[in-house]
Short mmCIF file of C-alpha atoms and ligand atoms in Angstrom, two decimals:
data_model
loop_
_atom_site.label_atom_id
_atom_site.label_comp_id
_atom_site.label_asym_id
_atom_site.label_seq_id
_atom_site.Cartn_x
_atom_site.Cartn_y
_atom_site.Cartn_z
CA MET A 1 135.92 57.03 67.75
CA PRO A 2 133.42 57.82 70.52
CA VAL A 3 130.51 60.05 69.68
CA THR A 4 131.18 63.73 70.30
CA ASN A 5 128.56 65.53 72.31
CA PRO A 6 127.11 68.29 70.12
CA GLN A 7 126.20 70.35 73.18
CA ALA A 8 129.86 70.40 74.21
CA VAL A 9 130.76 71.66 70.73
CA ILE A 10 128.11 74.36 70.96
CA ARG A 11 129.47 75.37 74.38
CA GLY A 12 132.83 75.75 72.64
CA GLU A 13 134.69 73.10 74.66
CA ARG A 14 137.96 72.76 72.83
CA LEU A 15 138.36 69.01 73.07
CA ALA A 16 134.85 68.49 71.70
CA VAL A 17 135.49 71.04 68.95
CA THR A 18 138.71 69.39 67.82
CA ARG A 19 137.13 65.91 67.80
CA ALA A 20 134.17 67.23 65.85
CA LEU A 21 136.51 68.77 63.28
CA THR A 22 138.27 65.42 62.82
CA GLN A 23 135.06 63.47 62.43
CA VAL A 24 133.74 65.93 59.88
CA GLU A 25 137.04 66.02 58.02
CA ASN A 26 137.17 62.22 57.89
CA ASN A 27 133.75 62.22 56.27
CA SER A 28 132.65 59.74 58.90
CA ARG A 29 129.14 58.79 59.91
CA GLU A 30 129.73 60.41 63.33
CA GLY A 31 130.73 63.61 61.59
CA TYR A 32 127.63 63.56 59.46
CA LYS A 33 125.40 63.06 62.51
CA LEU A 34 127.15 65.86 64.35
CA LEU A 35 126.59 68.30 61.51
CA GLU A 36 122.89 67.45 61.67
CA GLU A 37 122.86 68.64 65.28
CA LEU A 38 125.13 71.62 64.75
CA PHE A 39 123.53 73.03 61.63
CA PRO A 40 120.71 74.91 63.41
CA HIS A 41 123.41 76.74 65.39
CA THR A 42 125.29 77.97 62.34
CA GLY A 43 124.96 81.03 60.14
CA ARG A 44 126.27 83.57 62.62
CA ALA A 45 129.99 83.78 61.82
CA HIS A 46 131.67 86.15 59.39
CA LEU A 47 133.67 83.96 56.98
CA ILE A 48 136.80 85.60 55.61
CA GLY A 49 138.73 83.89 52.79
CA VAL A 50 142.41 84.70 52.31
CA THR A 51 143.91 83.53 49.04
CA GLY A 52 146.87 84.28 46.79
CA ALA A 53 150.02 82.72 45.37
CA PRO A 54 152.41 80.74 47.60
CA GLY A 55 154.86 82.98 49.44
CA THR A 56 152.84 86.18 49.25
CA GLY A 57 152.59 86.10 53.04
CA LYS A 58 149.07 84.78 53.59
CA SER A 59 149.84 82.87 56.80
CA THR A 60 151.79 85.79 58.23
CA LEU A 61 148.89 88.05 57.32
CA VAL A 62 146.35 85.76 58.96
CA ASN A 63 148.52 85.79 62.09
CA GLN A 64 148.58 89.61 62.17
CA LEU A 65 144.93 89.97 61.27
CA ALA A 66 143.76 87.61 64.01
CA TYR A 67 146.15 89.23 66.46
CA ALA A 68 144.90 92.71 65.56
CA TYR A 69 141.29 91.60 66.01
CA ARG A 70 142.11 90.13 69.39
CA HIS A 71 144.11 93.08 70.68
CA SER A 72 142.92 96.29 69.16
CA VAL A 73 139.23 96.15 68.51
CA GLU A 74 137.79 98.84 70.74
CA GLY A 75 134.83 98.57 73.03
CA ASN A 76 133.35 95.18 73.82
CA SER A 77 135.20 91.95 74.18
CA PRO A 78 137.17 91.02 71.06
CA PRO A 79 135.70 88.44 68.67
CA ARG A 80 136.68 84.79 68.98
CA ILE A 81 138.59 83.71 65.93
CA ALA A 82 139.00 80.38 64.17
CA VAL A 83 141.51 79.81 61.39
CA VAL A 84 141.33 77.00 58.83
CA ALA A 85 144.65 76.81 56.98
CA VAL A 86 144.44 74.62 53.89
CA ASP A 87 147.49 73.19 52.13
CA PRO A 88 147.64 70.74 49.25
CA THR A 89 147.86 66.99 49.69
CA SER A 90 150.73 65.41 47.77
CA PRO A 91 149.19 63.55 44.83
CA PHE A 92 151.99 60.97 45.01
CA SER A 93 151.91 59.90 48.64
CA GLY A 94 148.56 61.18 49.84
CA GLY A 95 150.46 62.85 52.68
CA ALA A 96 150.82 66.56 53.34
CA LEU A 97 153.20 68.95 55.02
CA LEU A 98 151.15 71.64 56.75
CA GLY A 99 153.40 74.50 57.75
CA ASP A 100 151.13 77.50 58.17
CA ARG A 101 151.29 77.36 61.97
CA VAL A 102 154.96 78.32 61.81
CA ARG A 103 153.81 81.86 60.94
CA MET A 104 151.04 81.98 63.52
CA VAL A 105 153.04 81.89 66.74
CA ASP A 106 151.59 85.17 68.00
CA LEU A 107 148.23 83.42 68.38
CA ALA A 108 149.58 80.75 70.72
CA GLY A 109 148.20 80.79 74.24
CA ASP A 110 145.12 82.83 73.36
CA PRO A 111 142.02 80.87 74.39
CA GLY A 112 139.93 83.00 72.02
CA VAL A 113 141.76 81.64 68.97
CA PHE A 114 141.69 78.18 67.41
CA VAL A 115 143.94 77.30 64.45
CA ARG A 116 143.35 74.15 62.46
CA SER A 117 145.48 72.97 59.54
CA MET A 118 143.80 70.98 56.82
CA ALA A 119 145.12 69.00 53.87
CA SER A 120 143.10 69.29 50.68
CA ARG A 121 143.00 65.45 50.42
CA GLY A 122 141.41 65.58 46.97
CA SER A 123 138.45 64.03 48.70
CA LEU A 124 135.13 63.20 47.19
CA GLY A 125 133.49 66.11 48.90
CA GLY A 126 136.01 68.40 47.27
CA LEU A 127 137.79 71.18 49.04
CA ALA A 128 134.61 73.21 49.33
CA GLY A 129 132.74 70.33 50.92
CA THR A 130 135.19 69.55 53.69
CA THR A 131 136.08 73.17 54.37
CA ALA A 132 132.40 74.03 54.63
CA GLY A 133 132.01 71.23 57.17
CA LEU A 134 134.86 72.48 59.35
CA VAL A 135 133.53 76.02 59.12
CA GLN A 136 130.14 74.85 60.34
CA VAL A 137 131.71 73.25 63.40
CA PHE A 138 133.51 76.49 64.26
CA ASP A 139 130.40 78.53 63.55
CA ALA A 140 128.27 76.38 65.85
CA ALA A 141 131.00 76.58 68.52
CA GLY A 142 130.54 80.35 68.61
CA PHE A 143 133.58 81.63 66.75
CA GLU A 144 132.48 84.98 65.40
CA ILE A 145 135.16 85.26 62.76
CA ILE A 146 136.42 82.32 60.72
CA ILE A 147 139.42 82.91 58.49
CA ILE A 148 140.11 80.39 55.72
CA GLU A 149 143.58 80.42 54.14
CA THR A 150 144.01 78.67 50.79
CA VAL A 151 146.69 78.72 48.14
CA GLY A 152 145.36 80.58 45.16
CA ALA A 153 145.20 78.01 42.45
CA GLY A 154 142.36 77.60 40.04
CA GLN A 155 139.29 75.92 41.36
CA ALA A 156 140.30 75.93 45.04
CA GLU A 157 140.35 79.71 44.95
CA VAL A 158 136.95 79.97 43.37
CA ASP A 159 135.51 77.38 45.78
CA ILE A 160 136.74 79.30 48.78
CA ALA A 161 135.47 82.56 47.39
CA SER A 162 132.01 81.07 47.11
CA LEU A 163 132.27 79.87 50.70
CA ALA A 164 133.44 83.15 52.26
CA HIS A 165 131.47 86.33 52.83
CA THR A 166 134.58 88.44 52.33
CA THR A 167 137.44 87.28 50.11
CA ILE A 168 140.84 88.88 50.48
CA VAL A 169 143.27 88.34 47.61
CA VAL A 170 146.90 88.78 48.61
CA GLU A 171 149.58 89.91 46.17
CA ALA A 172 153.20 90.73 46.82
CA PRO A 173 155.68 92.87 44.89
CA GLY A 174 158.18 91.09 42.71
CA LEU A 175 156.02 88.06 42.01
CA GLY A 176 155.28 89.31 38.53
CA ASP A 177 153.24 92.42 38.90
CA ASP A 178 152.61 93.35 35.33
CA ILE A 179 148.97 93.65 34.53
CA GLN A 180 149.27 90.62 32.28
CA THR A 181 150.68 88.37 34.94
CA ILE A 182 148.26 89.29 37.69
CA LYS A 183 145.97 86.38 37.44
CA ALA A 184 142.86 86.84 35.43
CA GLY A 185 139.83 86.20 37.53
CA ILE A 186 141.07 87.60 40.82
CA LEU A 187 138.98 90.68 40.31
CA GLU A 188 135.87 88.57 40.17
CA ILE A 189 136.58 86.92 43.49
CA ALA A 190 138.33 89.74 45.41
CA ASP A 191 136.29 91.84 47.81
CA ILE A 192 139.50 93.32 49.16
CA LEU A 193 142.90 93.36 47.45
CA VAL A 194 146.01 93.46 49.59
CA VAL A 195 149.54 94.17 48.48
CA ASN A 196 151.52 92.57 51.27
CA LYS A 197 155.28 92.99 51.80
CA SER A 198 154.83 96.69 51.21
CA ASP A 199 158.23 97.14 52.91
CA LYS A 200 159.81 95.70 49.77
CA PRO A 201 160.90 97.63 46.69
CA GLY A 202 158.33 97.59 43.92
CA ALA A 203 155.32 97.63 46.24
CA ASP A 204 154.20 100.99 44.82
CA HIS A 205 154.30 99.59 41.35
CA THR A 206 152.15 96.60 42.31
CA LEU A 207 149.66 98.88 44.08
CA ARG A 208 149.39 101.10 41.05
CA ALA A 209 149.01 98.17 38.66
CA LEU A 210 146.18 96.73 40.72
CA ARG A 211 144.43 100.07 41.10
CA ASN A 212 144.60 100.61 37.35
CA MET A 213 143.17 97.21 36.71
CA LEU A 214 140.35 97.87 39.13
CA ALA A 215 139.55 101.20 37.58
CA LEU A 216 139.01 99.39 34.29
CA ALA A 217 136.82 96.72 35.83
CA HIS A 218 134.82 98.91 38.20
CA PRO A 219 134.32 102.31 36.63
CA LEU A 220 133.73 104.91 39.31
CA PRO A 221 130.38 106.71 39.28
CA GLU A 222 132.03 109.88 37.93
CA ASP A 223 133.37 107.97 34.98
CA VAL A 224 129.92 106.81 34.07
CA GLN A 225 128.05 110.00 34.78
CA HIS A 226 129.08 112.05 31.79
CA HIS A 227 127.11 109.66 29.62
CA GLY A 228 123.95 110.95 31.21
CA THR A 229 122.72 112.43 34.41
CA LEU A 230 120.88 109.38 35.60
CA SER A 231 122.99 106.57 36.94
CA THR A 232 120.61 104.13 35.26
CA ALA A 233 121.74 105.55 31.95
CA ALA A 234 125.03 103.72 32.18
CA PRO A 235 126.02 102.10 28.90
CA ALA A 236 124.96 98.50 28.60
CA ASP A 237 128.48 97.17 28.16
CA ILE A 238 129.42 98.22 31.66
CA GLU A 239 129.04 95.61 34.39
CA PRO A 240 125.93 96.09 36.49
CA GLU A 241 126.90 98.22 39.47
CA THR A 242 127.36 96.04 42.53
CA GLY A 243 127.85 98.99 44.81
CA TRP A 244 131.15 97.66 46.11
CA THR A 245 134.50 98.58 44.65
CA PRO A 246 137.25 96.43 46.14
CA PRO A 247 139.77 98.60 47.98
CA VAL A 248 143.46 98.02 47.33
CA LEU A 249 145.42 98.11 50.60
CA ALA A 250 149.09 97.90 51.49
CA THR A 251 150.24 95.77 54.43
CA THR A 252 153.45 94.54 55.99
CA ALA A 253 152.44 91.35 57.72
CA THR A 254 155.78 90.95 59.47
CA THR A 255 155.37 94.24 61.37
CA GLY A 256 151.62 94.77 61.49
CA GLU A 257 151.65 97.85 59.28
CA GLY A 258 148.28 98.44 57.61
CA PHE A 259 146.18 96.07 59.68
CA GLN A 260 143.88 98.64 61.28
CA GLU A 261 143.00 99.69 57.73
CA LEU A 262 142.50 96.07 56.71
CA ILE A 263 140.12 95.42 59.61
CA ALA A 264 138.26 98.63 58.78
CA ALA A 265 137.87 97.48 55.16
CA ILE A 266 136.62 94.05 56.26
CA GLU A 267 134.06 95.63 58.58
CA GLU A 268 132.99 98.05 55.89
CA HIS A 269 132.49 95.14 53.52
CA ARG A 270 130.43 93.29 56.10
CA ASP A 271 128.28 96.36 56.70
CA TYR A 272 127.86 96.78 52.96
CA LEU A 273 126.78 93.14 52.57
CA LYS A 274 124.27 93.48 55.39
CA SER A 275 122.81 96.80 54.32
CA ALA A 276 122.52 95.90 50.65
CA GLY A 277 120.88 92.55 51.30
CA GLU A 278 123.97 90.92 49.77
CA TRP A 279 124.69 88.98 52.96
CA GLN A 280 121.47 87.01 52.54
CA ILE A 281 122.13 86.51 48.83
CA ARG A 282 125.61 85.14 49.56
CA GLU A 283 124.30 82.84 52.27
CA GLU A 284 121.72 81.46 49.86
CA LYS A 285 124.33 81.00 47.13
CA ARG A 286 126.68 79.30 49.54
CA LEU A 287 124.07 76.86 50.79
CA LYS A 288 122.93 76.13 47.25
CA ASN A 289 126.55 75.43 46.31
CA GLU A 290 126.99 73.19 49.30
CA LEU A 291 123.86 71.26 48.49
CA GLU A 292 124.94 70.80 44.89
CA VAL A 293 128.38 69.53 45.84
CA LEU A 294 126.89 67.08 48.33
CA LEU A 295 124.28 65.93 45.87
CA ARG A 296 126.85 65.40 43.12
CA ASP A 297 129.03 63.34 45.45
CA ALA A 298 126.12 61.35 46.79
CA LEU A 299 124.92 60.56 43.27
CA ARG A 300 128.37 59.49 42.21
CA ALA A 301 128.83 57.33 45.31
CA HIS A 302 125.40 55.80 44.75
CA TRP A 303 126.31 55.07 41.14
CA GLU A 304 129.63 53.52 42.16
CA GLU A 305 127.82 51.20 44.51
CA LYS A 306 125.41 50.08 41.81
CA ILE A 307 127.64 49.69 38.80
CA ALA A 308 129.38 46.36 38.26
CA PRO A 309 133.13 46.90 37.88
CA GLU A 310 133.12 44.57 34.85
CA THR A 311 130.50 46.67 33.09
CA TYR A 312 132.63 49.72 33.72
CA GLN A 313 135.82 48.08 32.42
CA GLU A 314 134.07 46.65 29.40
CA THR A 315 132.50 49.99 28.47
CA LEU A 316 135.76 51.84 29.00
CA GLY A 317 137.50 49.29 26.76
CA LYS A 318 134.98 49.97 24.00
CA VAL A 319 135.65 53.69 24.21
CA ILE A 320 139.40 53.13 24.11
CA ARG A 321 139.03 50.89 21.04
CA ARG A 322 136.84 53.62 19.57
CA GLN A 323 133.92 51.27 19.14
CA ILE A 324 131.61 53.68 20.98
CA THR A 325 131.75 57.38 21.86
CA PRO A 326 132.27 58.56 25.44
CA TRP A 327 128.75 60.02 25.30
CA ARG A 328 127.25 56.66 24.42
CA ALA A 329 129.37 55.12 27.19
CA VAL A 330 127.83 57.43 29.75
CA ASP A 331 124.36 56.34 28.66
CA ILE A 332 125.37 52.70 28.98
CA LEU A 333 126.93 53.24 32.40
CA LEU A 334 123.91 55.11 33.74
CA GLU A 335 121.56 52.43 32.44
CA GLY A 336 123.87 49.71 33.73
CA ALA A 337 123.68 51.08 37.25
CA ARG A 338 119.86 51.09 37.34
CA LEU A 339 119.84 53.96 39.80
CA MET B 1 129.29 60.00 53.63
CA VAL B 2 130.15 56.64 52.20
CA ASN B 3 133.79 57.44 51.90
CA PRO B 4 135.32 57.76 55.33
CA GLN B 5 138.89 58.99 55.10
CA LYS B 6 141.34 58.60 57.88
CA LYS B 7 144.90 59.81 57.91
CA ILE B 8 147.62 59.61 60.51
CA ARG B 9 148.15 63.18 61.72
CA VAL B 10 151.50 64.02 63.29
CA LEU B 11 152.70 67.19 64.98
CA ILE B 12 156.41 67.85 64.61
CA ALA B 13 157.79 70.39 67.06
CA LYS B 14 161.23 71.61 67.92
CA ALA B 15 161.37 72.28 71.65
CA GLY B 16 164.04 74.22 73.45
CA LEU B 17 166.10 77.24 72.62
CA ASP B 18 168.82 75.82 70.39
CA GLY B 19 168.97 77.00 66.82
CA HIS B 20 168.27 74.65 63.93
CA ASP B 21 165.58 72.25 62.83
CA ARG B 22 167.15 70.41 59.90
CA GLY B 23 166.61 66.99 61.45
CA ALA B 24 163.00 67.74 62.33
CA LYS B 25 162.34 68.89 58.76
CA VAL B 26 163.88 65.75 57.26
CA VAL B 27 161.61 63.61 59.44
CA ALA B 28 158.58 65.77 58.59
CA ARG B 29 159.15 65.29 54.86
CA ALA B 30 159.72 61.56 55.22
CA LEU B 31 156.44 61.18 57.12
CA ARG B 32 154.60 63.16 54.47
CA ASP B 33 156.09 60.92 51.79
CA ALA B 34 154.80 57.94 53.77
CA GLY B 35 151.28 59.33 53.41
CA MET B 36 150.88 61.09 56.77
CA GLU B 37 149.58 64.60 57.38
CA VAL B 38 152.37 66.42 59.15
CA ILE B 39 151.77 69.65 60.99
CA TYR B 40 155.05 71.43 61.31
CA THR B 41 155.25 74.09 64.02
CA GLY B 42 158.78 75.41 63.80
CA LEU B 43 161.46 76.37 66.27
CA ARG B 44 161.41 77.23 69.98
CA GLN B 45 158.12 75.67 70.93
CA THR B 46 157.27 75.73 74.61
CA PRO B 47 155.50 72.73 76.18
CA GLU B 48 152.36 74.90 76.37
CA MET B 49 152.50 75.66 72.64
CA ILE B 50 153.08 72.00 71.80
CA ALA B 51 150.14 70.74 73.85
CA GLU B 52 147.86 73.47 72.51
CA ALA B 53 148.82 72.70 68.89
CA ALA B 54 148.34 68.96 69.47
CA LEU B 55 144.83 69.66 70.75
CA GLN B 56 143.85 72.07 67.98
CA GLU B 57 145.18 69.75 65.29
CA ASP B 58 143.82 66.61 66.96
CA VAL B 59 146.95 64.63 66.12
CA GLN B 60 147.54 61.00 67.10
CA VAL B 61 151.28 61.53 67.30
CA VAL B 62 153.60 64.25 68.58
CA GLY B 63 157.21 64.09 67.42
CA LEU B 64 159.45 66.19 69.63
CA SER B 65 162.94 67.18 68.61
CA ILE B 66 165.07 68.20 71.57
CA LEU B 67 168.76 68.89 71.03
CA SER B 68 169.37 71.12 74.00
CA GLY B 69 169.63 68.33 76.57
CA ALA B 70 166.58 69.67 78.40
CA HIS B 71 164.47 66.58 77.67
CA MET B 72 164.13 65.59 81.33
CA THR B 73 162.37 68.85 82.13
CA LEU B 74 160.51 69.37 78.81
CA VAL B 75 159.04 65.88 78.31
CA PRO B 76 157.27 65.59 81.70
CA LYS B 77 155.73 69.02 81.12
CA VAL B 78 154.47 68.07 77.67
CA VAL B 79 153.05 64.79 78.99
CA ASP B 80 151.29 66.63 81.82
CA LEU B 81 149.84 69.32 79.60
CA LEU B 82 148.60 66.79 77.03
CA GLN B 83 146.87 64.91 79.81
CA ASN B 84 145.25 68.07 81.16
CA ALA B 85 143.97 68.84 77.68
CA GLY B 86 142.33 65.42 77.42
CA MET B 87 144.86 64.32 74.82
CA GLU B 88 146.32 61.47 76.90
CA ASN B 89 146.06 59.04 73.96
CA VAL B 90 148.62 60.93 71.92
CA LYS B 91 151.76 58.89 71.20
CA LEU B 92 154.92 60.80 71.98
CA PHE B 93 158.09 60.25 69.95
CA LEU B 94 161.38 61.84 70.83
CA GLY B 95 164.35 62.74 68.65
CA GLY B 96 167.69 64.10 69.79
CA ILE B 97 170.75 63.15 71.75
CA ILE B 98 169.28 61.24 74.67
CA PRO B 99 171.72 59.48 77.06
CA ASP B 100 170.90 55.82 77.65
CA GLU B 101 170.47 56.33 81.39
CA ASP B 102 167.56 58.72 80.76
CA LYS B 103 165.63 56.31 78.59
CA PRO B 104 163.89 54.15 81.26
CA GLU B 105 162.53 57.25 82.96
CA LEU B 106 161.26 58.67 79.65
CA GLU B 107 159.63 55.40 78.73
CA LYS B 108 157.93 55.34 82.12
CA LEU B 109 156.51 58.77 81.30
CA GLY B 110 154.93 57.18 78.26
CA VAL B 111 157.33 58.08 75.45
CA THR B 112 156.72 55.54 72.66
CA GLY B 113 159.95 55.89 70.68
CA ILE B 114 163.34 57.52 71.16
CA TYR B 115 165.63 58.18 68.21
CA GLY B 116 169.21 59.34 68.14
CA PRO B 117 170.98 61.12 65.31
CA GLY B 118 171.32 58.98 62.20
CA THR B 119 168.18 56.90 62.78
CA SER B 120 166.72 55.83 59.46
CA THR B 121 163.44 57.59 58.78
CA GLN B 122 162.02 54.24 57.65
CA ASN B 123 162.30 53.02 61.26
CA ILE B 124 160.41 56.01 62.55
CA ILE B 125 157.70 55.62 59.90
CA GLU B 126 157.14 51.97 60.75
CA ASP B 127 157.04 52.64 64.50
CA ILE B 128 154.46 55.39 64.04
CA GLN B 129 152.33 53.24 61.77
CA LYS B 130 152.44 50.43 64.31
CA ALA B 131 151.58 52.75 67.20
CA CYS B 132 148.58 54.14 65.31
CA GLN B 133 146.97 50.85 64.39
N1 GDP C 1 159.51 91.46 53.94
C1 GDP C 1 158.35 90.88 54.22
N2 GDP C 1 158.28 89.54 54.31
C2 GDP C 1 157.09 88.97 54.60
C3 GDP C 1 155.91 89.74 54.82
N3 GDP C 1 154.90 88.90 55.06
C4 GDP C 1 155.40 87.64 55.00
N4 GDP C 1 156.71 87.68 54.73
C5 GDP C 1 157.62 86.53 54.59
O1 GDP C 1 157.27 85.81 53.42
C6 GDP C 1 157.51 84.42 53.60
C7 GDP C 1 156.27 83.60 53.26
O2 GDP C 1 155.26 83.91 54.20
P1 GDP C 1 154.00 82.99 54.43
O3 GDP C 1 153.12 83.71 55.38
O4 GDP C 1 154.42 81.62 54.80
O5 GDP C 1 153.36 82.96 52.95
P2 GDP C 1 152.16 82.08 52.36
O6 GDP C 1 152.79 80.96 51.62
O7 GDP C 1 151.43 82.99 51.43
O8 GDP C 1 151.31 81.63 53.51
C8 GDP C 1 157.96 84.26 55.04
O9 GDP C 1 159.36 84.19 55.08
C9 GDP C 1 157.48 85.53 55.71
O10 GDP C 1 158.26 85.91 56.83
C10 GDP C 1 156.04 91.18 54.74
O11 GDP C 1 155.06 91.92 54.89
N5 GDP C 1 157.26 91.67 54.43
MG1 MG C 2 150.62 79.72 54.17
#
């Protein structure tokens, strides 16, 4: 593939942007070189993660959210928006069916929007690694808002949450909305909770269940205050106050109901991050994460280059025959590679 | 960066106003099962939408399903728009009911493969793999 001109990416030329995305996604040497050039131009975009179970309406919501940003933000020119829609790679064939665009037809023809589908690929760099790379291309190309859609499933969800400034967790009524079945852990990653499909029966119930859960996890100042007049007198078993209580919003992504409120909540969260110094903290955490993922992969790749396949097979055989422990095997394999 | 990964990326689009996309979905799944990354865009895609999606997804292949009989107006538009976008290297494959007398003209426009109803998906897979070498 010919080398992509980084200046053309920075100018936001769409052909250059799309080629850069491919080179970065393919983990190619060209992609790596490009990121070197683009990196100084990144760090400006607001990264919004959208996660939740399959079928909750994430793609439809991303469509409405981007559309609302493009058409109803008052004042200056609307922000340019990039979408990265991630779907799983089939572990059997290595192929993927990426269908999120089907729900994003309202964004077609808008030169201020760029939608890119991405398969998780189970690549060395991990989901976080590749997604972070694509996000950097979009960031350098001047997209002010970058929305990342991922299926909420275990590690992928957590990875994306650590990548985004603002993480939106999407729930829908009828997908098991008892407190017990709402996935543990979403409260830790959600900056904003959305009950989508609020046109459907049971939406009230889901809203209430989530609000109750939140009230337990984030006690309101009034709840704490009767223990003492000073807010610092909060009991030790209560989570340190982060200053942000995730709002629970209702949307109907098919009609656009609730999206002005959603945008308002996203902007409020951004303002909160900036005013509380949290924005900087998240940026630092994100870059540290990125560095660690890259380092881990580089070390592993370096080790793979150095280790003789026979040594690996032989050591593995010993573990399987229970002649040595896996811990001892690791020692042998690290020594054997002479890093 | 020692592990370059390349995948064949294919856009599957249903152009024209007629109603269903069963055939297009069958092909999309077969291509996925052959290890390709398939971007599925759904029904009623205009040539503009198809070219824009091909650019944004940086695909090597566009598979167009046209059942409405409008292929002689839709295909030249798609070819033109792809070219304008700088995506002239994209291989175009066509599925639908295409009369034999239209085929030479379509091939002249640069269509790589034309498939009627009942084509085995294995054929399509092999043709795409060959075209992407
Ligand atoms: N009734 C209703 N259906 C919705 C709403 N949002 C999305 N859907 C439908 O839910 C299905 C799954 O939507 P999709 O956006 O693909 O979900 P995803 O898998 O989370 O990305 C589609 O048929 C949508 O039309 C909504 O607010 N109300
Ligand atoms: Mg989706």
